[in-house]
């Protein structure tokens, strides 16, 4: 069974579970089978620098289409950053293997092969000369710029539109929702102020 037929079958099972009120089972199936391409979740991975999770998430949807220009370009943005992160952590043995197995094959179908190859060479050179932080700064604005570059390629992958919420493609909305979510999490973990029971005087400082 090809991916298209598998996806149609899984969507029917998902719809059946929801129609019977089995929402937890439907949600578990959606999560396990990756029925929805959640760009908002992917944005969070980018902003937080979780390149391994971003790579695994996108690769699951791109399986079998890695050689197309749009898929190669989108995956390269993530895998280059994952390669740089491994070099930054001095995990060079793993990084070189990852370069050979997962990054280099993408150059064959990349729409701008020369520029992509130059970026890989620059990462390896910067690591060898101790300039990786300067050549590939790991700041939030740089990670956001990577996401914008990723979307430029990703929006050309037409097969993903069937899994996406159209609102997910609005970058400003994604950023705003992510900011609100992080604010709520911070509030949730803030210690509550001690309340003085009504009718009792507050203790004076000594």
Short mmCIF file of C-alpha atoms in Angstrom, two decimals:
data_model
loop_
_atom_site.label_atom_id
_atom_site.label_comp_id
_atom_site.label_asym_id
_atom_site.label_seq_id
_atom_site.Cartn_x
_atom_site.Cartn_y
_atom_site.Cartn_z
CA UNK A 1 0.00 0.00 0.00
CA UNK A 2 1.44 3.39 -0.97
CA UNK A 3 1.48 6.39 1.36
CA UNK A 4 -1.53 8.03 -0.34
CA UNK A 5 -3.76 4.95 0.07
CA UNK A 6 -2.53 4.42 3.63
CA UNK A 7 -3.32 8.04 4.51
CA UNK A 8 -6.87 7.79 3.08
CA UNK A 9 -7.53 4.59 5.05
CA UNK A 10 -6.19 6.07 8.30
CA UNK A 11 -8.29 9.20 7.83
CA UNK A 12 -11.42 7.03 7.49
CA UNK A 13 -10.57 5.16 10.69
CA UNK A 14 -9.90 8.51 12.39
CA UNK A 15 -13.29 9.88 11.25
CA UNK A 16 -15.03 6.69 12.45
CA UNK A 17 -13.47 6.95 15.91
CA UNK A 18 -14.51 10.60 16.24
CA UNK A 19 -18.05 9.86 15.07
CA UNK A 20 -18.37 7.24 17.84
CA UNK A 21 -17.16 9.68 20.49
CA UNK A 22 -13.83 7.89 20.96
CA UNK A 23 -11.86 11.12 20.99
CA UNK A 24 -8.89 9.82 22.99
CA UNK A 25 -8.41 6.94 20.57
CA UNK A 26 -8.79 9.30 17.60
CA UNK A 27 -6.22 11.69 19.07
CA UNK A 28 -3.80 8.80 19.72
CA UNK A 29 -4.17 7.62 16.11
CA UNK A 30 -3.69 11.14 14.78
CA UNK A 31 -0.50 11.53 16.81
CA UNK A 32 0.92 8.08 16.05
CA UNK A 33 0.16 8.08 12.30
CA UNK A 34 0.97 11.79 11.85
CA UNK A 35 -2.31 12.45 10.07
CA UNK A 36 -2.01 16.21 10.49
CA UNK A 37 1.02 18.23 9.42
CA UNK A 38 1.18 20.58 12.41
CA UNK A 39 3.19 23.63 11.33
CA UNK A 40 2.68 25.30 14.71
CA UNK A 41 4.38 22.41 16.50
CA UNK A 42 7.18 22.53 13.94
CA UNK A 43 7.62 26.26 14.55
CA UNK A 44 8.09 25.56 18.27
CA UNK A 45 10.80 23.00 17.43
CA UNK A 46 12.60 25.58 15.29
CA UNK A 47 12.42 28.43 17.80
CA UNK A 48 13.60 26.20 20.66
CA UNK A 49 16.40 24.70 18.56
CA UNK A 50 15.03 21.14 18.79
CA UNK A 51 16.52 20.10 15.46
CA UNK A 52 16.36 16.34 16.06
CA UNK A 53 12.61 16.49 16.69
CA UNK A 54 12.07 18.79 13.71
CA UNK A 55 14.07 16.44 11.49
CA UNK A 56 12.14 13.36 12.61
CA UNK A 57 8.77 15.10 12.29
CA UNK A 58 9.29 16.47 8.77
CA UNK A 59 11.09 13.35 7.51
CA UNK A 60 8.03 11.24 8.36
CA UNK A 61 5.92 13.31 5.95
CA UNK A 62 8.60 13.57 3.25
CA UNK A 63 9.35 9.83 3.12
CA UNK A 64 9.64 8.74 -0.50
CA UNK A 65 9.79 12.32 -1.80
CA UNK A 66 13.28 13.33 -0.59
CA UNK A 67 14.60 13.63 -4.15
CA UNK A 68 12.12 16.31 -5.24
CA UNK A 69 13.57 19.86 -5.22
CA UNK A 70 11.02 21.22 -2.72
CA UNK A 71 11.46 18.33 -0.26
CA UNK A 72 15.26 18.34 -0.59
CA UNK A 73 15.38 22.08 0.06
CA UNK A 74 13.07 21.90 3.07
CA UNK A 75 14.87 18.95 4.66
CA UNK A 76 18.28 20.49 4.01
CA UNK A 77 17.42 23.58 6.08
CA UNK A 78 16.71 21.37 9.11
CA UNK A 79 19.46 18.82 8.63
CA UNK A 80 22.15 21.45 8.13
CA UNK A 81 21.21 22.99 11.50
CA UNK A 82 21.18 19.54 13.10
CA UNK A 83 24.65 18.90 11.67
CA UNK A 84 25.89 22.25 13.01
CA UNK A 85 24.37 21.51 16.43
CA UNK A 86 26.20 18.16 16.59
CA UNK A 87 29.48 19.86 15.66
CA UNK A 88 28.84 22.55 18.29
CA UNK A 89 28.43 19.80 20.91
CA UNK A 90 31.71 18.26 19.64
CA UNK A 91 29.95 15.06 18.62
CA UNK A 92 32.05 14.95 15.46
CA UNK A 93 31.99 11.21 14.83
CA UNK A 94 28.17 11.21 14.74
CA UNK A 95 28.10 14.47 12.77
CA UNK A 96 30.30 13.16 9.96
CA UNK A 97 28.21 9.99 9.67
CA UNK A 98 25.03 12.09 9.62
CA UNK A 99 26.55 14.27 6.91
CA UNK A 100 27.26 11.26 4.70
CA UNK A 101 23.94 9.45 5.29
CA UNK A 102 21.38 12.25 5.67
CA UNK A 103 22.74 15.58 4.42
CA UNK A 104 24.85 14.79 1.35
CA UNK A 105 22.07 12.80 -0.46
CA UNK A 106 19.82 15.88 -0.34
CA UNK A 107 22.29 17.84 -2.47
CA UNK A 108 21.38 15.71 -5.50
CA UNK A 109 17.84 17.11 -5.69
CA UNK A 110 18.43 20.49 -4.06
CA UNK A 111 17.21 23.39 -6.25
CA UNK A 112 20.42 25.35 -5.49
CA UNK A 113 22.99 22.62 -5.14
CA UNK A 114 26.03 24.91 -5.34
CA UNK A 115 24.84 27.17 -2.49
CA UNK A 116 23.83 24.19 -0.32
CA UNK A 117 27.19 22.49 -0.85
CA UNK A 118 28.94 25.74 0.06
CA UNK A 119 26.99 25.91 3.33
CA UNK A 120 28.06 22.39 4.28
CA UNK A 121 31.70 23.16 3.47
CA UNK A 122 31.45 26.36 5.52
CA UNK A 123 30.09 24.45 8.52
CA UNK A 124 32.93 21.91 8.37
CA UNK A 125 35.54 24.64 7.89
CA UNK A 126 34.16 26.77 10.74
CA UNK A 127 34.18 23.76 13.05
CA UNK A 128 37.79 22.93 12.17
CA UNK A 129 38.87 26.54 12.79
CA UNK A 130 36.79 27.06 15.94
CA UNK A 131 34.52 29.66 14.32
CA UNK A 132 31.25 27.72 14.30
CA UNK A 133 29.50 30.15 16.67
CA UNK A 134 30.43 33.06 14.42
CA UNK A 135 29.51 31.40 11.12
CA UNK A 136 26.26 29.83 12.42
CA UNK A 137 25.06 31.85 15.45
CA UNK A 138 22.53 30.04 17.60
CA UNK A 139 20.17 32.89 18.48
CA UNK A 140 16.39 32.97 18.35
CA UNK A 141 16.29 35.41 15.44
CA UNK A 142 18.55 33.08 13.42
CA UNK A 143 16.31 30.11 14.18
CA UNK A 144 13.26 32.13 13.12
CA UNK A 145 15.03 33.02 9.87
CA UNK A 146 15.65 29.29 9.29
CA UNK A 147 11.94 28.66 9.72
CA UNK A 148 11.09 31.32 7.13
CA UNK A 149 13.59 29.73 4.73
CA UNK A 150 12.09 26.31 5.45
CA UNK A 151 8.56 27.56 4.71
CA UNK A 152 9.74 28.90 1.36
CA UNK A 153 10.53 25.33 0.28
CA UNK A 154 7.84 23.63 2.34
CA UNK A 155 4.97 25.58 0.75
CA UNK A 156 5.94 24.00 -2.58
CA UNK A 157 5.25 20.50 -1.22
CA UNK A 158 1.66 20.29 -2.43
CA UNK A 159 1.06 16.84 -0.92
CA UNK A 160 1.30 18.40 2.57
CA UNK A 161 -1.61 20.80 2.10
CA UNK A 162 -4.15 18.04 2.64
CA UNK A 163 -2.73 17.54 6.19
CA UNK A 164 -2.44 21.23 7.10
CA UNK A 165 -4.76 23.73 8.67
CA UNK A 166 -4.70 26.74 6.28
CA UNK A 167 -4.25 29.00 9.30
CA UNK A 168 -1.02 27.18 10.12
CA UNK A 169 0.65 28.80 7.12
CA UNK A 170 0.28 32.30 8.62
CA UNK A 171 3.71 32.96 10.16
CA UNK A 172 2.58 35.91 12.30
CA UNK A 173 -0.27 33.86 13.74
CA UNK A 174 2.10 31.00 14.52
CA UNK A 175 4.51 33.33 16.33
CA UNK A 176 1.72 35.01 18.30
CA UNK A 177 0.15 31.72 19.40
CA UNK A 178 3.52 30.31 20.41
CA UNK A 179 4.30 33.44 22.43
CA UNK A 180 0.94 33.21 24.23
CA UNK A 181 1.48 29.53 24.99
CA UNK A 182 4.91 30.16 26.50
CA UNK A 183 3.52 33.05 28.58
CA UNK A 184 0.79 30.81 30.00
CA UNK A 185 3.34 28.15 30.87
CA UNK A 186 5.50 30.67 32.71
CA UNK A 187 2.48 31.91 34.69
CA UNK A 188 1.51 28.35 35.55
CA UNK A 189 4.93 27.67 37.09
CA UNK A 190 5.26 30.99 38.94
CA UNK A 191 4.97 30.64 42.75
CA UNK A 192 1.72 32.03 44.06
CA UNK A 193 1.87 34.96 46.47
CA UNK A 194 0.93 34.10 50.01
CA UNK A 195 -2.53 35.41 50.76
CA UNK A 196 -3.26 37.06 54.16
CA UNK A 197 -6.64 35.86 55.52
CA UNK A 198 -9.23 38.63 55.71
CA UNK A 199 -9.58 40.20 59.16
CA UNK A 200 -5.99 39.45 60.17
CA UNK A 201 -3.23 42.08 60.10
CA UNK A 202 -0.30 41.43 57.83
CA UNK A 203 2.92 40.55 59.64
CA UNK A 204 5.22 43.55 59.88
CA UNK A 205 8.81 43.25 58.79
CA UNK A 206 11.32 43.16 61.65
#
